[in-house]
Tab-separated table of N, CA and C in Angstrom:
chain	number	residue	atom	x	y	z
M	9	PHE	N	150.548	108.355	-96.169
M	9	PHE	CA	150.370	106.895	-96.138
M	9	PHE	C	151.554	106.202	-95.628
M	10	SER	N	151.393	105.131	-94.794
M	10	SER	CA	152.528	104.296	-94.369
M	10	SER	C	152.991	103.561	-95.696
M	11	LEU	N	154.269	103.126	-95.596
M	11	LEU	CA	154.881	102.370	-96.709
M	11	LEU	C	153.958	101.269	-97.233
M	12	ASP	N	153.360	100.509	-96.310
M	12	ASP	CA	152.581	99.440	-96.789
M	12	ASP	C	151.110	99.807	-97.241
M	13	GLY	N	150.808	101.131	-97.119
M	13	GLY	CA	149.464	101.634	-97.601
M	13	GLY	C	148.317	101.327	-96.657
M	14	ALA	N	148.561	100.649	-95.607
M	14	ALA	CA	147.567	100.254	-94.669
M	14	ALA	C	147.103	101.300	-93.703
M	15	THR	N	147.934	102.252	-93.391
M	15	THR	CA	147.551	103.329	-92.416
M	15	THR	C	147.759	104.718	-93.039
M	16	LEU	N	146.943	105.612	-92.653
M	16	LEU	CA	146.939	107.044	-93.111
M	16	LEU	C	147.142	107.912	-91.890
M	17	ALA	N	147.981	108.873	-92.017
M	17	ALA	CA	148.133	109.818	-90.837
M	17	ALA	C	147.573	111.119	-91.319
M	18	SER	N	146.875	111.810	-90.359
M	18	SER	CA	146.284	113.154	-90.737
M	18	SER	C	146.578	114.138	-89.548
M	19	GLY	N	146.689	115.433	-89.936
M	19	GLY	CA	146.753	116.465	-88.949
M	19	GLY	C	145.652	117.456	-89.141
M	20	SER	N	145.280	118.200	-88.241
M	20	SER	CA	144.090	119.037	-88.371
M	20	SER	C	144.159	120.330	-87.536
M	21	GLU	N	143.244	121.307	-87.961
M	21	GLU	CA	143.162	122.439	-87.162
M	21	GLU	C	142.613	122.223	-85.745
M	22	ASP	N	142.042	121.058	-85.508
M	22	ASP	CA	141.597	120.715	-84.085
M	22	ASP	C	142.655	120.336	-83.178
M	23	MET	N	143.936	120.492	-83.586
M	23	MET	CA	145.105	120.310	-82.827
M	23	MET	C	145.485	118.945	-82.559
M	24	THR	N	144.917	117.972	-83.415
M	24	THR	CA	145.224	116.590	-83.225
M	24	THR	C	145.833	115.969	-84.490
M	25	ALA	N	146.632	114.860	-84.182
M	25	ALA	CA	147.044	114.036	-85.309
M	25	ALA	C	146.365	112.696	-85.118
M	26	LYS	N	145.937	112.059	-86.131
M	26	LYS	CA	145.262	110.781	-86.045
M	26	LYS	C	145.768	109.795	-87.022
M	27	LEU	N	145.626	108.537	-86.726
M	27	LEU	CA	145.984	107.416	-87.613
M	27	LEU	C	144.661	106.745	-88.037
M	28	TRP	N	144.647	106.415	-89.289
M	28	TRP	CA	143.338	105.818	-89.868
M	28	TRP	C	143.687	104.473	-90.489
M	29	ASP	N	142.831	103.446	-90.374
M	29	ASP	CA	142.827	102.164	-91.089
M	29	ASP	C	142.348	102.437	-92.446
M	30	VAL	N	143.153	102.254	-93.527
M	30	VAL	CA	142.746	102.506	-94.870
M	30	VAL	C	141.682	101.526	-95.367
M	31	ALA	N	141.820	100.203	-94.972
M	31	ALA	CA	140.864	99.263	-95.505
M	31	ALA	C	139.418	99.512	-95.029
M	32	SER	N	139.303	99.826	-93.664
M	32	SER	CA	137.961	100.030	-93.065
M	32	SER	C	137.535	101.442	-93.163
M	33	GLY	N	138.436	102.359	-93.249
M	33	GLY	CA	138.114	103.815	-93.234
M	33	GLY	C	137.896	104.240	-91.798
M	34	LYS	N	138.161	103.472	-90.846
M	34	LYS	CA	137.904	103.815	-89.406
M	34	LYS	C	139.160	104.449	-88.755
M	35	GLN	N	138.893	105.332	-87.839
M	35	GLN	CA	139.985	105.942	-87.186
M	35	GLN	C	140.592	104.900	-86.263
M	36	GLY	N	141.908	104.979	-86.231
M	36	GLY	CA	142.711	104.225	-85.330
M	36	GLY	C	143.159	104.955	-84.120
M	37	LYS	N	144.396	105.101	-83.942
M	37	LYS	CA	144.984	105.947	-82.837
M	37	LYS	C	144.667	107.421	-82.985
M	38	ASP	N	144.246	108.063	-81.802
M	38	ASP	CA	144.093	109.419	-81.690
M	38	ASP	C	145.340	109.947	-80.924
M	39	LEU	N	146.325	110.549	-81.700
M	39	LEU	CA	147.509	110.944	-81.079
M	39	LEU	C	147.432	112.171	-80.146
M	40	ASN	N	148.377	112.307	-79.306
M	40	ASN	CA	148.374	113.397	-78.390
M	40	ASN	C	148.072	114.770	-78.963
M	41	LYS	N	147.261	115.588	-78.279
M	41	LYS	CA	146.898	116.903	-78.737
M	41	LYS	C	148.091	117.856	-78.705
M	42	HIS	N	148.255	118.690	-79.699
M	42	HIS	CA	149.047	119.789	-79.712
M	42	HIS	C	148.322	120.960	-79.057
M	43	LYS	N	148.956	122.100	-78.980
M	43	LYS	CA	148.183	123.357	-78.543
M	43	LYS	C	148.085	124.317	-79.684
M	44	GLY	N	148.268	123.844	-80.891
M	44	GLY	CA	148.046	124.610	-82.131
M	44	GLY	C	147.705	123.684	-83.176
M	45	GLU	N	147.292	124.151	-84.338
M	45	GLU	CA	146.938	123.319	-85.499
M	45	GLU	C	148.100	122.458	-85.917
M	46	VAL	N	147.733	121.247	-86.384
M	46	VAL	CA	148.782	120.301	-86.809
M	46	VAL	C	148.945	120.491	-88.344
M	47	ASN	N	150.101	120.986	-88.750
M	47	ASN	CA	150.309	121.393	-90.148
M	47	ASN	C	151.037	120.332	-90.943
M	48	CYS	N	151.656	119.350	-90.339
M	48	CYS	CA	152.382	118.317	-91.053
M	48	CYS	C	152.420	117.034	-90.352
M	49	VAL	N	152.385	115.905	-91.047
M	49	VAL	CA	152.593	114.539	-90.479
M	49	VAL	C	153.449	113.795	-91.530
M	50	ALA	N	154.228	112.838	-90.975
M	50	ALA	CA	155.064	112.003	-91.852
M	50	ALA	C	155.344	110.636	-91.215
M	51	PHE	N	155.397	109.629	-91.958
M	51	PHE	CA	155.882	108.275	-91.516
M	51	PHE	C	157.326	108.107	-91.692
M	52	SER	N	157.986	107.412	-90.797
M	52	SER	CA	159.257	106.935	-90.982
M	52	SER	C	159.244	105.881	-92.207
M	53	ALA	N	160.405	105.704	-92.834
M	53	ALA	CA	160.374	104.646	-93.896
M	53	ALA	C	159.908	103.308	-93.585
M	54	ASP	N	160.213	102.918	-92.370
M	54	ASP	CA	159.903	101.535	-91.941
M	54	ASP	C	158.417	101.443	-91.333
M	55	GLY	N	157.796	102.651	-91.360
M	55	GLY	CA	156.341	102.704	-90.854
M	55	GLY	C	156.110	102.595	-89.391
M	56	LYS	N	157.246	102.528	-88.610
M	56	LYS	CA	157.084	102.350	-87.193
M	56	LYS	C	156.840	103.574	-86.444
M	57	LEU	N	157.178	104.768	-86.983
M	57	LEU	CA	157.085	106.121	-86.311
M	57	LEU	C	156.299	107.020	-87.201
M	58	VAL	N	155.593	107.942	-86.567
M	58	VAL	CA	154.954	109.014	-87.261
M	58	VAL	C	155.272	110.299	-86.451
M	59	VAL	N	155.493	111.438	-87.219
M	59	VAL	CA	155.706	112.687	-86.630
M	59	VAL	C	154.612	113.605	-86.979
M	60	SER	N	154.309	114.524	-85.963
M	60	SER	CA	153.321	115.560	-86.175
M	60	SER	C	154.020	116.932	-85.853
M	61	GLY	N	153.849	117.853	-86.729
M	61	GLY	CA	154.412	119.257	-86.483
M	61	GLY	C	153.326	120.275	-86.429
M	62	SER	N	153.501	121.156	-85.479
M	62	SER	CA	152.357	122.066	-85.236
M	62	SER	C	152.749	123.594	-85.213
M	63	SER	N	151.800	124.396	-85.266
M	63	SER	CA	151.941	125.835	-85.086
M	63	SER	C	152.265	126.194	-83.615
M	64	ASP	N	152.210	125.217	-82.719
M	64	ASP	CA	152.541	125.444	-81.267
M	64	ASP	C	154.039	125.300	-81.166
M	65	MET	N	154.747	125.180	-82.185
M	65	MET	CA	156.214	125.138	-82.317
M	65	MET	C	156.687	123.900	-81.713
M	66	THR	N	156.014	122.764	-81.719
M	66	THR	CA	156.456	121.500	-81.288
M	66	THR	C	156.381	120.380	-82.360
M	67	LEU	N	157.254	119.408	-82.184
M	67	LEU	CA	157.224	118.250	-82.932
M	67	LEU	C	156.895	117.102	-81.991
M	68	GLN	N	156.097	116.097	-82.390
M	68	GLN	CA	155.844	114.988	-81.519
M	68	GLN	C	156.078	113.704	-82.362
M	69	ILE	N	156.841	112.780	-81.852
M	69	ILE	CA	157.057	111.529	-82.598
M	69	ILE	C	156.345	110.448	-81.838
M	70	PHE	N	155.596	109.560	-82.596
M	70	PHE	CA	154.786	108.550	-81.970
M	70	PHE	C	155.109	107.182	-82.523
M	71	ASP	N	154.982	106.208	-81.665
M	71	ASP	CA	155.073	104.763	-82.017
M	71	ASP	C	153.682	104.476	-82.699
M	72	VAL	N	153.699	103.997	-84.025
M	72	VAL	CA	152.509	103.763	-84.784
M	72	VAL	C	151.665	102.687	-84.121
M	73	THR	N	152.354	101.575	-83.737
M	73	THR	CA	151.574	100.482	-83.136
M	73	THR	C	150.866	100.737	-81.874
M	74	THR	N	151.498	101.478	-80.907
M	74	THR	CA	150.851	101.771	-79.698
M	74	THR	C	150.185	103.099	-79.519
M	75	GLY	N	150.673	103.989	-80.364
M	75	GLY	CA	150.236	105.411	-80.310
M	75	GLY	C	150.831	106.215	-79.172
M	76	ALA	N	151.845	105.500	-78.541
M	76	ALA	CA	152.590	106.249	-77.364
M	76	ALA	C	153.482	107.291	-78.028
M	77	ARG	N	153.586	108.493	-77.341
M	77	ARG	CA	154.584	109.423	-77.756
M	77	ARG	C	155.963	109.066	-77.306
M	78	LYS	N	156.852	109.054	-78.263
M	78	LYS	CA	158.237	108.688	-77.964
M	78	LYS	C	159.108	109.877	-77.660
M	79	THR	N	158.804	110.980	-78.439
M	79	THR	CA	159.689	112.165	-78.271
M	79	THR	C	158.800	113.375	-78.454
M	80	ARG	N	159.126	114.483	-77.718
M	80	ARG	CA	158.460	115.717	-77.937
M	80	ARG	C	159.607	116.759	-78.118
M	81	ILE	N	159.684	117.442	-79.263
M	81	ILE	CA	160.725	118.426	-79.488
M	81	ILE	C	160.179	119.842	-79.355
M	82	LYS	N	160.772	120.557	-78.514
M	82	LYS	CA	160.473	121.992	-78.359
M	82	LYS	C	161.681	122.724	-77.868
M	83	VAL	N	162.225	123.589	-78.752
M	83	VAL	CA	163.450	124.343	-78.301
M	83	VAL	C	163.149	125.772	-78.481
M	84	GLU	N	164.012	126.540	-77.852
M	84	GLU	CA	163.691	128.015	-77.710
M	84	GLU	C	163.497	128.660	-79.029
M	85	ASP	N	164.198	128.338	-80.096
M	85	ASP	CA	164.029	129.084	-81.397
M	85	ASP	C	163.271	128.076	-82.379
M	86	SER	N	162.301	127.357	-81.910
M	86	SER	CA	161.502	126.490	-82.820
M	86	SER	C	160.699	127.294	-83.698
M	87	PRO	N	160.446	126.817	-84.939
M	87	PRO	CA	159.479	127.443	-85.796
M	87	PRO	C	158.119	126.926	-85.571
M	88	LYS	N	157.120	127.535	-86.280
M	88	LYS	CA	155.827	126.996	-86.450
M	88	LYS	C	156.129	125.917	-87.637
M	89	PHE	N	156.012	124.641	-87.211
M	89	PHE	CA	156.393	123.529	-88.176
M	89	PHE	C	155.328	123.351	-89.264
M	90	TYR	N	155.831	123.548	-90.573
M	90	TYR	CA	154.935	123.286	-91.704
M	90	TYR	C	155.333	122.087	-92.489
M	91	ALA	N	156.521	121.518	-92.288
M	91	ALA	CA	157.023	120.450	-93.085
M	91	ALA	C	157.955	119.546	-92.245
M	92	ALA	N	157.772	118.244	-92.432
M	92	ALA	CA	158.595	117.166	-91.770
M	92	ALA	C	158.727	116.070	-92.733
M	93	VAL	N	159.981	115.465	-92.659
M	93	VAL	CA	160.258	114.278	-93.492
M	93	VAL	C	161.310	113.497	-92.798
M	94	PHE	N	161.057	112.180	-92.631
M	94	PHE	CA	162.164	111.337	-92.077
M	94	PHE	C	163.120	111.001	-93.260
M	95	LEU	N	164.484	111.018	-92.937
M	95	LEU	CA	165.433	110.468	-93.829
M	95	LEU	C	165.208	108.982	-93.875
M	96	PRO	N	165.650	108.381	-94.972
M	96	PRO	CA	165.473	106.936	-95.170
M	96	PRO	C	165.933	106.050	-94.118
M	97	ASP	N	167.007	106.508	-93.374
M	97	ASP	CA	167.532	105.587	-92.328
M	97	ASP	C	166.720	105.613	-91.033
M	98	GLY	N	165.672	106.431	-90.972
M	98	GLY	CA	164.758	106.468	-89.860
M	98	GLY	C	165.358	107.117	-88.644
M	99	LYS	N	166.568	107.485	-88.673
M	99	LYS	CA	167.254	108.024	-87.415
M	99	LYS	C	167.212	109.467	-87.383
M	100	THR	N	167.022	110.138	-88.449
M	100	THR	CA	167.000	111.596	-88.655
M	100	THR	C	165.728	112.142	-89.190
M	101	LEU	N	165.258	113.207	-88.670
M	101	LEU	CA	164.014	113.884	-89.124
M	101	LEU	C	164.408	115.220	-89.574
M	102	ALA	N	163.900	115.679	-90.784
M	102	ALA	CA	164.187	117.049	-91.246
M	102	ALA	C	162.899	117.842	-91.172
M	103	THR	N	163.042	119.057	-90.773
M	103	THR	CA	161.823	119.944	-90.593
M	103	THR	C	162.012	121.382	-91.042
M	104	GLY	N	160.917	121.987	-91.299
M	104	GLY	CA	160.982	123.363	-91.762
M	104	GLY	C	159.673	124.041	-91.412
M	105	GLY	N	159.778	125.384	-91.391
M	105	GLY	CA	158.586	126.146	-90.976
M	105	GLY	C	158.814	127.581	-91.068
M	106	GLU	N	158.106	128.357	-90.163
M	106	GLU	CA	158.201	129.784	-90.163
M	106	GLU	C	158.592	130.196	-88.682
M	107	TYR	N	159.703	131.021	-88.656
M	107	TYR	CA	160.166	131.503	-87.417
M	107	TYR	C	159.487	132.796	-86.960
M	108	THR	N	158.957	132.838	-85.810
M	108	THR	CA	158.273	134.063	-85.385
M	108	THR	C	159.220	135.014	-84.725
M	109	SER	N	160.410	134.525	-84.380
M	109	SER	CA	161.442	135.338	-83.752
M	109	SER	C	162.202	136.180	-84.651
M	110	GLY	N	161.927	136.052	-85.924
M	110	GLY	CA	162.674	136.859	-86.896
M	110	GLY	C	163.849	136.156	-87.491
M	111	SER	N	164.074	134.932	-86.981
M	111	SER	CA	165.223	134.134	-87.573
M	111	SER	C	165.009	133.769	-88.999
M	112	SER	N	166.088	133.632	-89.755
M	112	SER	CA	165.972	133.211	-91.209
M	112	SER	C	165.407	131.705	-91.165
M	113	PRO	N	164.647	131.352	-92.189
M	113	PRO	CA	164.221	129.962	-92.211
M	113	PRO	C	165.431	129.047	-92.388
M	114	LYS	N	165.239	127.828	-91.857
M	114	LYS	CA	166.294	126.870	-92.049
M	114	LYS	C	165.648	125.463	-92.060
M	115	VAL	N	166.389	124.484	-92.702
M	115	VAL	CA	165.965	123.157	-92.574
M	115	VAL	C	166.719	122.613	-91.330
M	116	GLN	N	165.983	122.136	-90.407
M	116	GLN	CA	166.637	121.562	-89.186
M	116	GLN	C	166.598	120.058	-89.279
M	117	PHE	N	167.682	119.417	-88.876
M	117	PHE	CA	167.808	118.001	-88.835
M	117	PHE	C	167.921	117.530	-87.397
M	118	TRP	N	167.014	116.700	-87.016
M	118	TRP	CA	166.902	116.198	-85.623
M	118	TRP	C	167.240	114.740	-85.520
M	119	ASP	N	167.998	114.433	-84.365
M	119	ASP	CA	168.320	113.007	-84.000
M	119	ASP	C	166.939	112.541	-83.402
M	120	VAL	N	166.363	111.470	-84.074
M	120	VAL	CA	164.991	110.941	-83.660
M	120	VAL	C	165.073	110.392	-82.196
M	121	ALA	N	166.209	109.647	-81.871
M	121	ALA	CA	166.284	109.014	-80.564
M	121	ALA	C	166.340	109.999	-79.448
M	122	SER	N	167.198	111.007	-79.593
M	122	SER	CA	167.387	111.957	-78.438
M	122	SER	C	166.520	113.222	-78.578
M	123	GLY	N	165.874	113.543	-79.739
M	123	GLY	CA	165.087	114.728	-79.898
M	123	GLY	C	165.980	115.956	-80.052
M	124	LYS	N	167.236	115.898	-80.131
M	124	LYS	CA	168.176	116.994	-80.201
M	124	LYS	C	168.472	117.385	-81.686
M	125	GLU	N	168.658	118.668	-81.856
M	125	GLU	CA	168.975	119.053	-83.277
M	125	GLU	C	170.467	118.639	-83.602
M	126	ALA	N	170.671	118.038	-84.672
M	126	ALA	CA	171.906	117.581	-85.119
M	126	ALA	C	172.602	118.625	-85.918
M	127	PHE	N	171.883	119.262	-86.830
M	127	PHE	CA	172.547	120.447	-87.625
M	127	PHE	C	171.380	121.068	-88.371
M	128	SER	N	171.674	122.136	-89.078
M	128	SER	CA	170.642	122.779	-89.903
M	128	SER	C	171.348	123.431	-91.079
M	129	ILE	N	170.439	123.713	-92.079
M	129	ILE	CA	170.895	124.403	-93.283
M	129	ILE	C	170.101	125.646	-93.421
M	130	GLU	N	170.776	126.781	-93.492
M	130	GLU	CA	170.167	128.097	-93.642
M	130	GLU	C	169.469	128.247	-95.036
M	131	CYS	N	168.288	128.622	-95.016
M	131	CYS	CA	167.564	128.781	-96.376
M	131	CYS	C	167.496	130.185	-96.887
M	132	GLY	N	167.341	131.212	-95.987
M	132	GLY	CA	167.053	132.532	-96.511
M	132	GLY	C	165.647	132.557	-97.040
M	133	GLY	N	165.242	133.646	-97.598
M	133	GLY	CA	163.918	133.822	-98.007
M	133	GLY	C	162.813	133.749	-96.930
M	134	ASN	N	161.761	133.054	-97.194
M	134	ASN	CA	160.569	133.133	-96.281
M	134	ASN	C	160.397	131.712	-95.703
M	135	ALA	N	159.257	131.488	-95.058
M	135	ALA	CA	158.930	130.257	-94.440
M	135	ALA	C	158.968	129.048	-95.374
M	136	ILE	N	159.511	127.876	-94.820
M	136	ILE	CA	159.517	126.687	-95.572
M	136	ILE	C	158.074	126.076	-95.540
M	137	SER	N	157.529	125.832	-96.659
M	137	SER	CA	156.191	125.270	-96.657
M	137	SER	C	156.184	123.696	-96.893
M	138	SER	N	157.276	123.256	-97.447
M	138	SER	CA	157.277	121.759	-97.732
M	138	SER	C	158.722	121.264	-97.907
M	139	LEU	N	158.934	119.997	-97.618
M	139	LEU	CA	160.186	119.385	-97.796
M	139	LEU	C	160.012	118.100	-98.472
M	140	GLY	N	161.096	117.700	-99.249
M	140	GLY	CA	161.128	116.318	-99.904
M	140	GLY	C	162.554	115.802	-99.690
M	141	ILE	N	162.631	114.539	-99.554
M	141	ILE	CA	163.982	113.907	-99.430
M	141	ILE	C	164.164	112.828	-100.564
M	142	SER	N	165.202	112.874	-101.192
M	142	SER	CA	165.534	111.913	-102.241
M	142	SER	C	165.525	110.490	-101.669
M	143	PRO	N	165.198	109.494	-102.519
M	143	PRO	CA	165.150	108.068	-101.952
M	143	PRO	C	166.424	107.586	-101.421
M	144	ASP	N	167.607	108.114	-101.889
M	144	ASP	CA	168.911	107.701	-101.369
M	144	ASP	C	169.214	108.461	-100.110
M	145	GLY	N	168.480	109.433	-99.675
M	145	GLY	CA	168.745	110.225	-98.510
M	145	GLY	C	169.841	111.237	-98.578
M	146	LYS	N	170.280	111.526	-99.803
M	146	LYS	CA	171.488	112.413	-99.931
M	146	LYS	C	171.078	113.901	-100.335
M	147	THR	N	169.875	114.048	-100.788
M	147	THR	CA	169.382	115.333	-101.287
M	147	THR	C	168.091	115.717	-100.593
M	148	ILE	N	167.983	116.995	-100.183
M	148	ILE	CA	166.757	117.579	-99.705
M	148	ILE	C	166.326	118.726	-100.441
M	149	VAL	N	165.031	118.879	-100.639
M	149	VAL	CA	164.448	119.955	-101.327
M	149	VAL	C	163.477	120.683	-100.489
M	150	ALA	N	163.464	122.086	-100.553
M	150	ALA	CA	162.501	122.821	-99.777
M	150	ALA	C	161.833	123.686	-100.714
M	151	GLY	N	160.429	123.750	-100.519
M	151	GLY	CA	159.535	124.756	-101.144
M	151	GLY	C	159.282	125.814	-100.107
M	152	THR	N	159.291	127.010	-100.519
M	152	THR	CA	159.006	128.178	-99.627
M	152	THR	C	157.888	129.061	-100.043
M	153	ARG	N	157.483	129.813	-99.069
M	153	ARG	CA	156.394	130.830	-99.281
M	153	ARG	C	156.958	131.970	-100.082
M	154	SER	N	158.320	132.146	-100.158
M	154	SER	CA	158.846	133.237	-101.098
M	154	SER	C	159.024	132.624	-102.485
M	155	ARG	N	158.353	131.486	-102.863
M	155	ARG	CA	158.175	130.970	-104.129
M	155	ARG	C	159.518	130.575	-104.716
M	156	GLU	N	160.348	129.899	-103.898
M	156	GLU	CA	161.596	129.344	-104.365
M	156	GLU	C	161.584	127.872	-104.028
M	157	LEU	N	162.352	127.121	-104.850
M	157	LEU	CA	162.476	125.666	-104.753
M	157	LEU	C	164.019	125.398	-104.645
M	158	THR	N	164.540	124.894	-103.547
M	158	THR	CA	165.998	124.814	-103.436
M	158	THR	C	166.322	123.347	-102.994
M	159	LEU	N	167.397	122.843	-103.725
M	159	LEU	CA	167.971	121.578	-103.403
M	159	LEU	C	169.279	121.692	-102.690
M	160	TRP	N	169.483	120.923	-101.667
M	160	TRP	CA	170.828	120.851	-100.981
M	160	TRP	C	171.372	119.431	-100.903
M	161	ASP	N	172.650	119.307	-100.947
M	161	ASP	CA	173.334	118.117	-100.652
M	161	ASP	C	173.389	117.990	-99.073
M	162	ILE	N	172.861	116.992	-98.490
M	162	ILE	CA	172.708	116.913	-97.029
M	162	ILE	C	174.096	116.818	-96.468
M	163	GLU	N	174.985	115.937	-96.856
M	163	GLU	CA	176.235	115.758	-96.319
M	163	GLU	C	177.148	116.995	-96.288
M	164	SER	N	177.274	117.672	-97.361
M	164	SER	CA	178.099	118.773	-97.443
M	164	SER	C	177.300	120.021	-97.130
M	165	ARG	N	176.071	120.029	-97.125
M	165	ARG	CA	175.113	121.142	-96.789
M	165	ARG	C	175.326	122.287	-97.898
M	166	GLU	N	175.750	121.916	-99.006
M	166	GLU	CA	175.840	122.873	-100.171
M	166	GLU	C	174.645	122.925	-100.888
M	167	GLU	N	174.325	124.162	-101.347
M	167	GLU	CA	173.065	124.411	-102.225
M	167	GLU	C	173.484	123.821	-103.579
M	168	LEU	N	172.565	123.019	-104.162
M	168	LEU	CA	172.832	122.424	-105.428
M	168	LEU	C	172.137	123.182	-106.568
M	169	LEU	N	170.904	123.609	-106.272
M	169	LEU	CA	170.092	124.335	-107.376
M	169	LEU	C	168.952	125.113	-106.636
M	170	THR	N	168.715	126.252	-107.197
M	170	THR	CA	167.485	127.007	-106.710
M	170	THR	C	166.711	127.459	-107.928
M	171	PHE	N	165.449	127.155	-107.914
M	171	PHE	CA	164.517	127.650	-108.984
M	171	PHE	C	163.757	128.872	-108.364
M	172	ARG	N	163.776	130.055	-108.971
M	172	ARG	CA	163.134	131.256	-108.492
M	172	ARG	C	162.067	131.732	-109.506
M	173	GLY	N	161.267	132.566	-109.049
M	173	GLY	CA	160.356	133.261	-110.015
M	173	GLY	C	158.981	132.631	-110.115
M	174	ARG	N	158.734	131.651	-109.210
M	174	ARG	CA	157.404	130.912	-109.247
M	174	ARG	C	156.326	132.057	-108.794
M	175	GLN	N	155.188	131.907	-109.113
M	175	GLN	CA	154.145	132.762	-108.786
M	175	GLN	C	153.478	132.555	-107.354
M	176	TYR	N	153.538	131.303	-106.964
M	176	TYR	CA	152.869	130.895	-105.725
M	176	TYR	C	153.731	130.085	-104.788
M	177	GLU	N	153.231	129.946	-103.576
M	177	GLU	CA	153.921	129.090	-102.578
M	177	GLU	C	154.163	127.672	-103.157
M	178	ILE	N	155.181	126.974	-102.881
M	178	ILE	CA	155.543	125.646	-103.405
M	178	ILE	C	155.526	124.508	-102.425
M	179	TRP	N	154.958	123.438	-102.951
M	179	TRP	CA	154.952	122.186	-102.242
M	179	TRP	C	155.797	121.154	-103.107
M	180	VAL	N	156.488	120.311	-102.411
M	180	VAL	CA	157.408	119.456	-103.151
M	180	VAL	C	157.361	117.989	-102.843
M	181	ALA	N	157.774	117.011	-103.634
M	181	ALA	CA	157.994	115.590	-103.346
M	181	ALA	C	158.896	115.041	-104.373
M	182	PHE	N	159.712	114.074	-103.907
M	182	PHE	CA	160.544	113.329	-104.861
M	182	PHE	C	159.789	112.075	-105.307
M	183	SER	N	160.003	111.597	-106.560
M	183	SER	CA	159.438	110.331	-107.047
M	183	SER	C	160.272	109.200	-106.352
M	184	PRO	N	159.700	108.095	-106.200
M	184	PRO	CA	160.539	106.975	-105.598
M	184	PRO	C	161.745	106.572	-106.368
M	185	ASP	N	161.895	106.796	-107.679
M	185	ASP	CA	163.054	106.512	-108.397
M	185	ASP	C	164.046	107.668	-108.523
């Protein structure tokens, strides 16, 4: 949901991301197709941007008002994207997924304006299935397919806490407070 609750973003196996008007239930913008299923969508905090991440190893950032694609991110060692979250400042996007190249999973931080990777935090373990960002933008949490839940300080990139021994893949979210 957008921050104002008026718009819903969805991703689908049909390789599209779509925006929906919550009040009417009608489809709004049909965002550009990926070449693989869309596994994650997220709004920026101000609701002006929406990102879609796909198994085609691309991220696409769209203007919510016009539906125009602003940025397409595809780099040589991109993962199949399963998780994306904007930091509260709206200038940085964090993503995670599964690397088919054999690389270790990592949380990648992207500069939204340029589409360039700013930095990353190595995760270890298995594919990242979900990400959450604290409301103050200082802490990120990743849920993994290897059944771990890890928190990092974004500025120092230090691991703060890891919960292990869960039985199943983990999805995460921070509460607004």
